[in-house]
């Protein structure tokens, strides 16, 4: 084993060589060094804030729903590691992946029957788009190759997903003229408004001839602005898509596995999509894996085409370690009264974040399931807000005008109250 790096050495090397998400090179802000994590706590060391234990309000970008270093998840991965960590998925198969696919079909809305496993959420969206475009090509309708979404969304950082991210908050300006130009409806209002429903119907009808699919995040728009909307709009989309012959894709990478209070957010509307993307909490935050599910109608359509296969196959498709973690994570989730835990988080967040309403500069406070959002009337000073949260013993990662929390489901009430105090401290400082 090499000598461990001191926190100062580590930061110096990090600055020199390592790119961080949406970061400049070289980096301008020093990240915190995490030495270990267990339960809902991150243990940090380092020149900036020293040795600390921070309560994690982020679930590592909404994925670590059972907390860190969980004995059941550890055991599942360890057991799989002793059998095999990976084999190619072309021409081979294995129990962890097959079991996972069957489970996903069982727990998602009924018409979804087929599962494509990939390595990350963005890739699962690429696969979803490819499925939809190929479906229409196979049916002899190659003109149907555009996508429609609403503003304020986020679907990932690779090419097709970027093109359906919010055109103002996303990277559209940088990439104008290069990204495929998709069709944008206005951002969905929080409550159900008939004129907005008409706006959706009108756009889908007007563009039906060139539209392959509508893609949206149901009920909660995550990284595009943490906005909530009426589930009624999902019924409007389903009806309009059926009427005009357009596929419907739900991106539940952020909302899946209980976060909004139902196992999948589409259940708030009682609507099922033709294609569904899952990721983030799929493996309980242990390993990178995502899934694209589709109906038999979509799969049959593709199979009738001139090229009757889905032309996609990542090297690490169906990775057994990730699949084992996912199986264990879903088992843990469904083996408990998860809906009650989300309700408990929801009421803790409502109580704890009520204090934020009186803070100068706070424009809105909203809570849904295990999601708490404090929106400011200005851009957050991320460094100052992070610093204030860390001083309060809490890890948060604000963005744009938003200080928000997505706690691990296992967070106890006392820790949740402290996280809410951290959010208020960050909102005051930021
Ligand atoms: C995070 C996210 C993605 C992208 O997933 P990655 O694993 O980061 O590629 C796509 N859609 C939604 C809704 C997300 O929240």
PDB file of C-alpha atoms in Angstrom, residues 5 7 13 31 99 109 119 131 193 215 271 285 300 336 361 363 369-370 373-374 379 381 396 406 423 426:
ATOM      1  CA  UNK A   5      -1.718  11.422   1.253  1.00  0.00           C
ATOM      2  CA  UNK A   7      -5.168  16.301   3.344  1.00  0.00           C
ATOM      3  CA  UNK A  13      -3.021  17.263  -6.356  1.00  0.00           C
ATOM      4  CA  UNK A  31     -13.418  20.776  -1.882  1.00  0.00           C
ATOM      5  CA  UNK A  99     -33.271 -10.476 -10.946  1.00  0.00           C
ATOM      6  CA  UNK A 109     -46.348   0.728 -13.763  1.00  0.00           C
ATOM      7  CA  UNK A 119     -24.139   3.004 -16.512  1.00  0.00           C
ATOM      8  CA  UNK A 131     -35.670   3.790 -28.496  1.00  0.00           C
ATOM      9  CA  UNK A 193     -54.417  25.613 -14.767  1.00  0.00           C
ATOM     10  CA  UNK A 215     -39.993  13.701 -22.253  1.00  0.00           C
ATOM     11  CA  UNK A 271     -50.440   7.546 -15.518  1.00  0.00           C
ATOM     12  CA  UNK A 285     -25.954   5.325  -3.948  1.00  0.00           C
ATOM     13  CA  UNK A 300     -42.234  -4.752 -30.845  1.00  0.00           C
ATOM     14  CA  UNK A 336     -39.887  -1.486   5.417  1.00  0.00           C
ATOM     15  CA  UNK A 361     -34.092  37.259   0.797  1.00  0.00           C
ATOM     16  CA  UNK A 363     -38.696  33.989  -1.909  1.00  0.00           C
ATOM     17  CA  UNK A 369     -42.050  14.000   0.353  1.00  0.00           C
ATOM     18  CA  UNK A 370     -38.357  13.843   1.187  1.00  0.00           C
ATOM     19  CA  UNK A 373     -36.490  23.620  -0.947  1.00  0.00           C
ATOM     20  CA  UNK A 374     -35.695  27.167   0.125  1.00  0.00           C
ATOM     21  CA  UNK A 379     -28.244  33.777  -6.702  1.00  0.00           C
ATOM     22  CA  UNK A 381     -23.278  32.713  -2.741  1.00  0.00           C
ATOM     23  CA  UNK A 396     -25.431  20.964   1.584  1.00  0.00           C
ATOM     24  CA  UNK A 406     -32.866  15.534   0.035  1.00  0.00           C
ATOM     25  CA  UNK A 423     -30.481  25.166   5.561  1.00  0.00           C
ATOM     26  CA  UNK A 426     -27.075  28.731   4.591  1.00  0.00           C
TER      27      UNK A 426
END
